Amino acid sequence: QIENPDSVLQRFAGISLLIYPFIAHIGILMGEIIWPASYLIVVVYLNSLKLFYHRRVLGISFTVFMCVLFFSLFHFEMHAFLIYLPPILIPSWLAYVFIKSMSDDYALISKIAERVEGKPLDQRHLLYTRHLTTLWGVLFILMICEAIVLAIWAPYEVWSWWVHIGNYFIIAIFFLGEMMVRQQFVGHRAQIGQMFRAILQRNWRG
């Protein structure tokens, strides 16, 4: 069976976005900031294409805009500044999504947990996942503060080590630590495979 080209493009764009921090960090250590900056613009463009599949005029306009942005950044030598944006903008978006979901009947992680369980959550599990959603939101806010503080006072390489590499370890430690204490509150540990499949569902915020 031949895979849908749109699905292949979306998968490629998602993977390219996931490995961007490592590309950026390597470029900074090598003193070649122009390469991760160029890579970032291409990744943003690829991840935005799905918004214009059926809107040709908007798609062309967006392509022209990205080309102008690309050449302007390098003409005015602003590509170094561009590298500072993702470690602030991405956690900002994640913090907004997580914290905003607290105003709903089901917080974000509550919805994901229900998808994993395949049934409505009991009150104890629901309360736990609401608190966990808040903790993830706070963690992302701390990452924003970290990125800003280090961008102002730390050397470029130190900033990169923390925001491009260190944050991955922080998230991994937080994630694994949460899985270790989950059993005390809800009686079992979620299966990692099921959890990631639920997160990758397109309608998990529904």
Coordinates of N, CA and C in Angstrom, one line a residue:
Q1 N 0.8 -1.2 0.0 CA 0.0 0.0 0.0 C 0.9 1.3 0.0
I2 N 0.6 2.2 -0.9 CA 1.4 3.4 -1.1 C 0.9 4.4 -0.1
E3 N 1.8 5.0 0.7 CA 1.4 5.9 1.7 C 1.1 7.3 1.1
N4 N 0.1 7.9 1.7 CA -0.4 9.3 1.2 C 0.8 10.2 1.3
P5 N 1.1 10.9 0.2 CA 2.2 11.9 0.1 C 2.1 13.0 1.2
D6 N 0.9 13.4 1.5 CA 0.7 14.4 2.5 C 1.1 13.9 3.9
S7 N 0.8 12.6 4.2 CA 1.2 12.0 5.4 C 2.7 11.9 5.5
V8 N 3.3 11.6 4.4 CA 4.8 11.5 4.4 C 5.4 12.8 4.7
L9 N 4.9 13.9 4.1 CA 5.4 15.2 4.3 C 5.2 15.7 5.7
Q10 N 4.0 15.4 6.3 CA 3.8 15.8 7.7 C 4.7 15.1 8.6
R11 N 4.9 13.8 8.4 CA 5.8 13.0 9.2 C 7.2 13.5 9.1
F12 N 7.7 13.8 7.9 CA 9.0 14.4 7.7 C 9.2 15.7 8.4
A13 N 8.2 16.5 8.3 CA 8.2 17.9 8.9 C 8.2 17.7 10.4
G14 N 7.5 16.8 11.0 CA 7.5 16.6 12.4 C 8.8 16.1 12.9
I15 N 9.4 15.2 12.2 CA 10.7 14.7 12.6 C 11.8 15.8 12.5
S16 N 11.7 16.6 11.5 CA 12.7 17.7 11.3 C 12.6 18.7 12.4
L17 N 11.4 18.9 12.9 CA 11.2 19.9 14.0 C 11.7 19.3 15.3
L18 N 11.5 18.0 15.5 CA 12.0 17.3 16.7 C 13.5 17.3 16.9
I19 N 14.2 17.2 15.8 CA 15.7 17.2 15.8 C 16.3 18.5 15.7
Y20 N 15.5 19.6 15.6 CA 16.0 20.9 15.4 C 17.0 21.3 16.6
P21 N 16.6 21.1 17.8 CA 17.5 21.5 18.9 C 18.9 21.0 18.8
F22 N 19.1 19.7 18.3 CA 20.4 19.1 18.2 C 21.1 19.8 17.0
I23 N 20.4 20.1 15.9 CA 21.0 20.8 14.8 C 21.5 22.1 15.2
A24 N 20.7 22.8 16.0 CA 21.0 24.2 16.4 C 22.2 24.1 17.3
H25 N 22.3 23.2 18.2 CA 23.4 23.1 19.2 C 24.7 22.8 18.5
I26 N 24.7 21.9 17.5 CA 25.9 21.6 16.8 C 26.4 22.8 16.0
G27 N 25.4 23.5 15.4 CA 25.8 24.7 14.6 C 26.4 25.7 15.5
I28 N 25.9 25.9 16.7 CA 26.4 26.9 17.6 C 27.8 26.5 18.0
L29 N 28.0 25.3 18.4 CA 29.4 24.8 18.8 C 30.4 24.9 17.7
M30 N 29.9 24.8 16.5 CA 30.9 24.9 15.3 C 31.0 26.3 14.9
G31 N 30.3 27.3 15.4 CA 30.4 28.6 15.0 C 29.7 28.9 13.7
E32 N 28.8 28.1 13.3 CA 28.1 28.2 12.0 C 26.6 28.4 12.2
I33 N 26.3 29.5 12.8 CA 24.9 29.8 13.1 C 24.0 29.9 11.9
I34 N 24.5 30.2 10.8 CA 23.7 30.4 9.6 C 23.0 29.1 9.2
W35 N 23.7 27.9 9.5 CA 23.0 26.7 9.1 C 21.8 26.3 9.9
P36 N 21.9 26.3 11.3 CA 20.7 26.1 12.0 C 19.6 27.1 11.8
A37 N 20.0 28.4 11.5 CA 19.0 29.4 11.2 C 18.3 29.1 9.9
S38 N 19.0 28.7 8.9 CA 18.4 28.3 7.6 C 17.5 27.0 7.8
Y39 N 18.0 26.1 8.6 CA 17.3 24.9 8.8 C 15.9 25.2 9.5
L40 N 16.0 26.1 10.5 CA 14.8 26.5 11.3 C 13.7 27.1 10.3
I41 N 14.1 28.0 9.4 CA 13.2 28.6 8.5 C 12.5 27.5 7.6
V42 N 13.3 26.6 7.1 CA 12.8 25.5 6.3 C 11.8 24.7 7.1
V43 N 12.2 24.3 8.3 CA 11.3 23.5 9.2 C 10.0 24.2 9.4
V44 N 10.0 25.5 9.8 CA 8.8 26.2 10.0 C 7.9 26.2 8.7
Y45 N 8.6 26.4 7.6 CA 7.8 26.4 6.3 C 7.2 25.0 6.1
L46 N 7.9 24.0 6.3 CA 7.4 22.6 6.0 C 6.2 22.3 7.0
N47 N 6.4 22.7 8.2 CA 5.3 22.5 9.2 C 4.1 23.3 9.0
S48 N 4.2 24.4 8.2 CA 3.1 25.3 8.0 C 2.4 25.0 6.7
L49 N 3.0 24.1 5.8 CA 2.4 23.9 4.5 C 1.0 23.2 4.6
K50 N 0.8 22.4 5.7 CA -0.5 21.7 5.8 C -1.7 22.7 6.0
L51 N -1.3 23.9 6.4 CA -2.4 24.9 6.6 C -2.9 25.5 5.3
F52 N -2.1 25.2 4.2 CA -2.4 25.9 2.9 C -2.7 24.8 1.8
Y53 N -2.9 23.6 2.2 CA -3.1 22.6 1.2 C -4.2 22.9 0.2
H54 N -5.3 23.5 0.7 CA -6.5 23.8 -0.2 C -6.7 25.3 -0.3
R55 N -5.6 26.1 -0.1 CA -5.7 27.5 -0.2 C -4.5 28.0 -1.0
R56 N -4.6 27.9 -2.3 CA -3.4 28.1 -3.1 C -2.9 29.5 -3.0
V57 N -3.8 30.5 -3.0 CA -3.3 31.9 -3.0 C -2.6 32.2 -1.7
L58 N -3.2 31.7 -0.5 CA -2.5 31.9 0.7 C -1.2 31.1 0.8
G59 N -1.1 29.9 0.2 CA 0.1 29.2 0.2 C 1.2 29.9 -0.6
I60 N 0.9 30.5 -1.7 CA 1.9 31.2 -2.5 C 2.3 32.4 -1.8
S61 N 1.4 33.1 -1.1 CA 1.7 34.3 -0.4 C 2.6 34.0 0.8
F62 N 2.3 32.9 1.5 CA 3.1 32.4 2.6 C 4.5 32.1 2.1
T63 N 4.6 31.4 1.0 CA 5.9 31.0 0.4 C 6.8 32.3 0.1
V64 N 6.1 33.3 -0.5 CA 6.8 34.5 -0.8 C 7.3 35.2 0.5
F65 N 6.4 35.2 1.5 CA 6.8 35.8 2.8 C 8.0 35.2 3.4
M66 N 8.0 33.8 3.4 CA 9.1 33.1 4.0 C 10.4 33.3 3.2
C67 N 10.3 33.5 1.9 CA 11.5 33.8 1.1 C 12.1 35.2 1.5
V68 N 11.2 36.1 1.6 CA 11.6 37.5 1.9 C 12.2 37.5 3.3
L69 N 11.5 36.8 4.3 CA 12.1 36.7 5.6 C 13.4 36.0 5.6
F70 N 13.6 35.0 4.8 CA 14.9 34.3 4.8 C 16.0 35.2 4.3
F71 N 15.8 35.9 3.2 CA 16.8 36.8 2.7 C 17.0 38.0 3.6
S72 N 16.0 38.5 4.2 CA 16.1 39.7 5.1 C 16.9 39.4 6.3
L73 N 16.7 38.2 6.9 CA 17.4 37.9 8.1 C 18.9 37.8 7.8
F74 N 19.3 37.3 6.7 CA 20.7 37.1 6.4 C 21.3 38.4 5.9
H75 N 20.5 39.2 5.2 CA 21.0 40.5 4.6 C 21.3 41.4 5.8
F76 N 20.5 41.4 6.8 CA 20.7 42.3 7.9 C 21.4 41.6 9.1
E77 N 21.9 40.4 8.8 CA 22.6 39.6 9.8 C 21.9 39.5 11.1
M78 N 20.6 39.1 11.0 CA 19.8 38.8 12.2 C 19.5 37.3 12.5
H79 N 20.3 36.5 11.8 CA 20.1 35.1 11.9 C 20.4 34.6 13.3
A80 N 21.4 35.2 14.0 CA 21.8 34.9 15.3 C 20.6 35.1 16.3
F81 N 19.9 36.2 16.1 CA 18.8 36.5 16.9 C 17.7 35.5 16.7
L82 N 17.5 35.0 15.5 CA 16.5 34.0 15.2 C 16.6 32.7 16.1
I83 N 17.8 32.3 16.3 CA 18.1 31.1 17.1 C 17.5 31.2 18.5
Y84 N 17.5 32.5 19.0 CA 17.0 32.7 20.4 C 15.5 32.4 20.5
L85 N 14.8 32.5 19.5 CA 13.3 32.5 19.5 C 12.6 31.1 19.9
P86 N 13.0 30.0 19.2 CA 12.3 28.8 19.5 C 12.3 28.3 21.0
P87 N 13.4 28.5 21.7 CA 13.4 28.0 23.1 C 12.5 28.9 24.0
I88 N 12.0 30.0 23.5 CA 11.0 30.8 24.2 C 9.6 30.6 23.6
L89 N 9.5 30.6 22.3 CA 8.2 30.5 21.7 C 7.5 29.1 21.9
I90 N 8.3 28.1 21.8 CA 7.8 26.7 21.9 C 7.3 26.4 23.3
P91 N 8.1 26.7 24.3 CA 7.5 26.5 25.7 C 6.3 27.4 26.0
S92 N 6.4 28.6 25.4 CA 5.2 29.6 25.6 C 3.9 29.0 25.0
W93 N 4.0 28.4 23.8 CA 2.8 27.8 23.3 C 2.4 26.6 24.1
L94 N 3.3 25.8 24.5 CA 3.0 24.6 25.3 C 2.4 25.0 26.7
A95 N 3.0 26.0 27.3 CA 2.4 26.5 28.6 C 1.0 27.0 28.4
Y96 N 0.8 27.7 27.3 CA -0.6 28.3 27.0 C -1.6 27.1 26.8
V97 N -1.2 26.1 26.1 CA -2.1 25.0 25.8 C -2.4 24.2 27.1
F98 N -1.4 24.0 27.9 CA -1.7 23.2 29.1 C -2.5 24.0 30.1
I99 N -2.1 25.3 30.4 CA -2.8 26.1 31.4 C -4.2 26.4 30.9
K100 N -4.4 26.7 29.7 CA -5.7 27.1 29.2 C -6.7 26.0 29.3
S101 N -6.2 24.7 29.2 CA -7.0 23.5 29.3 C -7.6 23.4 30.7
M102 N -7.0 24.1 31.7 CA -7.5 24.0 33.1 C -8.9 24.6 33.2
S103 N -9.3 25.4 32.3 CA -10.6 26.1 32.4 C -11.7 25.1 31.8
D104 N -11.3 24.0 31.2 CA -12.2 23.0 30.7 C -12.6 22.0 31.8
D105 N -13.7 21.3 31.6 CA -14.1 20.2 32.5 C -13.0 19.2 32.6
Y106 N -12.3 18.9 31.5 CA -11.2 17.9 31.5 C -10.0 18.7 31.1
A107 N -9.0 18.7 31.9 CA -7.7 19.3 31.6 C -7.0 18.4 30.5
L108 N -6.0 19.0 29.9 CA -5.3 18.4 28.8 C -4.9 16.9 29.1
I109 N -4.1 16.8 30.2 CA -3.6 15.4 30.5 C -4.8 14.5 30.9
S110 N -5.9 15.0 31.4 CA -7.0 14.2 31.7 C -7.6 13.6 30.4
K111 N -7.6 14.4 29.4 CA -8.1 13.9 28.1 C -7.2 12.8 27.5
I112 N -5.9 13.1 27.6 CA -4.9 12.1 27.1 C -5.0 10.8 27.9
A113 N -5.2 10.9 29.3 CA -5.3 9.8 30.1 C -6.5 9.0 29.8
E114 N -7.6 9.7 29.6 CA -8.9 9.0 29.3 C -8.7 8.2 27.9
R115 N -8.0 8.8 27.0 CA -7.8 8.1 25.7 C -6.9 6.9 25.9
V116 N -5.9 7.0 26.8 CA -5.1 5.8 27.1 C -5.9 4.7 27.8
E117 N -6.7 5.1 28.8 CA -7.5 4.2 29.6 C -8.6 3.5 28.7
G118 N -9.1 4.3 27.8 CA -10.3 3.8 27.0 C -11.6 3.8 27.7
K119 N -11.7 4.6 28.8 CA -12.9 4.7 29.6 C -12.8 5.9 30.4
P120 N -14.0 6.4 31.0 CA -14.0 7.6 31.8 C -13.1 7.5 33.0
L121 N -12.4 8.5 33.4 CA -11.6 8.5 34.6 C -12.4 8.6 35.9
D122 N -11.9 7.9 36.9 CA -12.6 8.0 38.2 C -12.1 9.4 38.8
Q123 N -12.7 9.8 39.9 CA -12.5 11.1 40.5 C -11.0 11.3 40.9
R124 N -10.5 10.3 41.5 CA -9.1 10.3 42.0 C -8.1 10.5 40.8
H125 N -8.3 9.8 39.8 CA -7.5 9.9 38.6 C -7.7 11.2 37.9
L126 N -8.9 11.7 37.9 CA -9.2 13.0 37.2 C -8.5 14.1 38.0
L127 N -8.6 14.1 39.3 CA -7.9 15.1 40.1 C -6.4 15.1 39.9
Y128 N -5.8 13.9 39.9 CA -4.4 13.7 39.7 C -4.0 14.3 38.4
T129 N -4.7 14.0 37.3 CA -4.3 14.5 36.0 C -4.5 16.0 35.9
R130 N -5.4 16.6 36.6 CA -5.6 18.0 36.6 C -4.3 18.7 37.2
H131 N -3.9 18.2 38.4 CA -2.7 18.7 39.0 C -1.5 18.5 38.2
L132 N -1.4 17.4 37.5 CA -0.3 17.1 36.6 C -0.2 18.1 35.4
T133 N -1.4 18.4 34.9 CA -1.4 19.4 33.8 C -0.9 20.7 34.3
T134 N -1.3 21.1 35.5 CA -0.7 22.4 36.0 C 0.8 22.3 36.2
L135 N 1.3 21.2 36.7 CA 2.7 21.1 36.9 C 3.5 21.2 35.6
W136 N 3.0 20.5 34.5 CA 3.6 20.7 33.2 C 3.6 22.1 32.7
G137 N 2.5 22.8 32.9 CA 2.4 24.2 32.6 C 3.5 25.0 33.3
V138 N 3.6 24.8 34.6 CA 4.6 25.5 35.4 C 6.0 25.2 34.9
L139 N 6.3 23.9 34.5 CA 7.6 23.5 34.0 C 7.9 24.3 32.7
F140 N 7.0 24.4 31.8 CA 7.2 25.1 30.6 C 7.5 26.6 30.9
I141 N 6.8 27.2 31.8 CA 7.0 28.6 32.2 C 8.4 28.8 32.7
L142 N 8.9 27.8 33.6 CA 10.3 27.9 34.1 C 11.3 27.8 32.9
M143 N 10.9 27.0 31.9 CA 11.8 26.9 30.8 C 11.9 28.2 30.0
I144 N 10.8 28.9 29.9 CA 10.8 30.2 29.3 C 11.7 31.2 30.0
C145 N 11.6 31.2 31.4 CA 12.4 32.1 32.2 C 13.9 31.7 32.1
E146 N 14.2 30.4 32.1 CA 15.5 29.9 31.9 C 16.2 30.4 30.6
A147 N 15.4 30.3 29.5 CA 15.9 30.7 28.2 C 16.2 32.2 28.1
I148 N 15.3 33.0 28.7 CA 15.5 34.4 28.7 C 16.7 34.8 29.6
V149 N 16.8 34.3 30.8 CA 17.9 34.6 31.7 C 19.2 34.3 31.1
L150 N 19.3 33.0 30.6 CA 20.6 32.6 30.1 C 20.9 33.4 28.8
A151 N 19.9 33.7 28.0 CA 20.2 34.5 26.8 C 20.8 35.9 27.1
I152 N 20.4 36.4 28.3 CA 20.9 37.7 28.7 C 22.3 37.7 29.3
W153 N 22.5 36.7 30.2 CA 23.7 36.7 31.0 C 24.7 35.6 30.7
A154 N 24.3 34.5 30.0 CA 25.3 33.4 29.8 C 25.9 33.5 28.4
P155 N 27.1 32.9 28.2 CA 27.7 32.8 26.9 C 26.8 32.0 26.0
Y156 N 26.9 32.2 24.7 CA 26.0 31.6 23.7 C 26.0 30.1 23.8
E157 N 27.3 29.5 24.0 CA 27.4 28.0 24.1 C 26.7 27.5 25.3
V158 N 26.8 28.2 26.4 CA 26.2 27.7 27.7 C 24.7 27.8 27.5
W159 N 24.2 28.9 27.0 CA 22.7 29.0 26.7 C 22.3 27.8 25.9
S160 N 23.0 27.5 24.8 CA 22.6 26.4 23.9 C 22.6 25.1 24.6
W161 N 23.6 24.8 25.4 CA 23.7 23.5 26.2 C 22.4 23.3 27.0
W162 N 22.0 24.4 27.6 CA 20.8 24.3 28.5 C 19.5 24.1 27.7
V163 N 19.3 25.1 26.8 CA 17.9 25.1 26.1 C 17.8 24.0 25.0
H164 N 18.9 23.6 24.4 CA 18.8 22.6 23.3 C 19.1 21.2 23.8
I165 N 19.8 21.0 24.9 CA 20.2 19.7 25.3 C 19.6 19.4 26.7
G166 N 19.9 20.4 27.6 CA 19.5 20.2 29.0 C 18.0 20.1 29.3
N167 N 17.3 20.8 28.5 CA 15.8 20.8 28.7 C 15.2 19.4 28.3
Y168 N 15.9 18.7 27.4 CA 15.4 17.4 27.0 C 15.6 16.5 28.2
F169 N 16.7 16.6 29.0 CA 16.9 15.8 30.1 C 16.0 16.2 31.3
I170 N 15.7 17.4 31.4 CA 14.7 17.9 32.4 C 13.4 17.3 32.2
I171 N 12.9 17.4 30.9 CA 11.6 16.8 30.6 C 11.6 15.3 30.8
A172 N 12.7 14.6 30.4 CA 12.7 13.1 30.6 C 12.7 12.8 32.1
I173 N 13.4 13.5 32.9 CA 13.5 13.2 34.3 C 12.1 13.5 34.9
F174 N 11.5 14.6 34.6 CA 10.1 14.9 35.1 C 9.1 13.8 34.7
F175 N 9.2 13.4 33.4 CA 8.3 12.4 32.9 C 8.5 11.1 33.6
L176 N 9.7 10.6 33.7 CA 10.0 9.3 34.4 C 9.6 9.4 35.9
G177 N 9.9 10.5 36.5 CA 9.6 10.7 37.9 C 8.1 10.6 38.1
E178 N 7.4 11.2 37.2 CA 5.9 11.2 37.3 C 5.4 9.8 37.2
M179 N 6.0 9.0 36.3 CA 5.5 7.6 36.1 C 5.8 6.8 37.3
M180 N 6.9 7.1 38.1 CA 7.2 6.4 39.3 C 6.2 6.6 40.4
V181 N 5.7 7.8 40.5 CA 4.8 8.2 41.6 C 3.3 8.0 41.2
R182 N 3.1 7.7 39.9 CA 1.7 7.6 39.4 C 0.9 6.5 40.2
Q183 N 1.6 5.4 40.4 CA 1.0 4.2 41.0 C 0.4 4.5 42.4
Q184 N 1.1 5.5 43.1 CA 0.6 5.8 44.5 C -0.8 6.5 44.4
F185 N -1.0 7.2 43.3 CA -2.3 8.0 43.2 C -3.4 7.3 42.4
V186 N -3.0 6.6 41.4 CA -4.1 6.1 40.5 C -4.0 4.5 40.5
G187 N -3.1 3.9 41.2 CA -3.1 2.5 41.3 C -2.4 1.7 40.2
H188 N -1.8 2.4 39.2 CA -1.1 1.7 38.1 C -0.3 2.7 37.3
R189 N 0.7 2.2 36.5 CA 1.5 3.1 35.7 C 1.0 3.0 34.3
A190 N 0.9 4.1 33.6 CA 0.5 4.1 32.2 C 1.6 3.4 31.3
Q191 N 1.2 2.7 30.3 CA 2.1 2.2 29.3 C 2.6 3.3 28.4
I192 N 3.9 3.3 28.3 CA 4.5 4.4 27.5 C 4.0 4.4 26.0
G193 N 4.0 3.2 25.4 CA 3.5 3.1 24.1 C 2.1 3.6 23.9
Q194 N 1.2 3.2 24.8 CA -0.2 3.7 24.7 C -0.3 5.2 24.9
M195 N 0.6 5.7 25.8 CA 0.6 7.2 26.1 C 1.0 8.0 24.8
F196 N 2.0 7.6 24.2 CA 2.5 8.3 23.0 C 1.5 8.2 21.8
R197 N 0.9 7.0 21.7 CA -0.1 6.9 20.7 C -1.3 7.8 20.9
A198 N -1.6 8.0 22.2 CA -2.8 8.9 22.5 C -2.4 10.3 22.2
I199 N -1.1 10.7 22.5 CA -0.7 12.1 22.3 C -0.6 12.4 20.8
L200 N -0.3 11.4 20.0 CA -0.1 11.6 18.6 C -1.5 11.6 17.8
Q201 N -2.5 11.3 18.5 CA -3.9 11.3 17.9 C -4.2 12.8 17.6
R202 N -4.7 13.1 16.4 CA -5.0 14.4 16.0 C -6.1 15.1 16.8
N203 N -7.0 14.4 17.4 CA -8.1 15.0 18.0 C -8.0 14.8 19.6
W204 N -6.8 14.7 20.1 CA -6.7 14.5 21.6 C -7.2 15.7 22.4
R205 N -7.3 16.8 21.8 CA -7.8 18.0 22.5 C -9.3 18.1 22.4
G206 N -9.9 17.2 21.8 CA -11.4 17.2 21.6 C -12.1 16.8 22.9

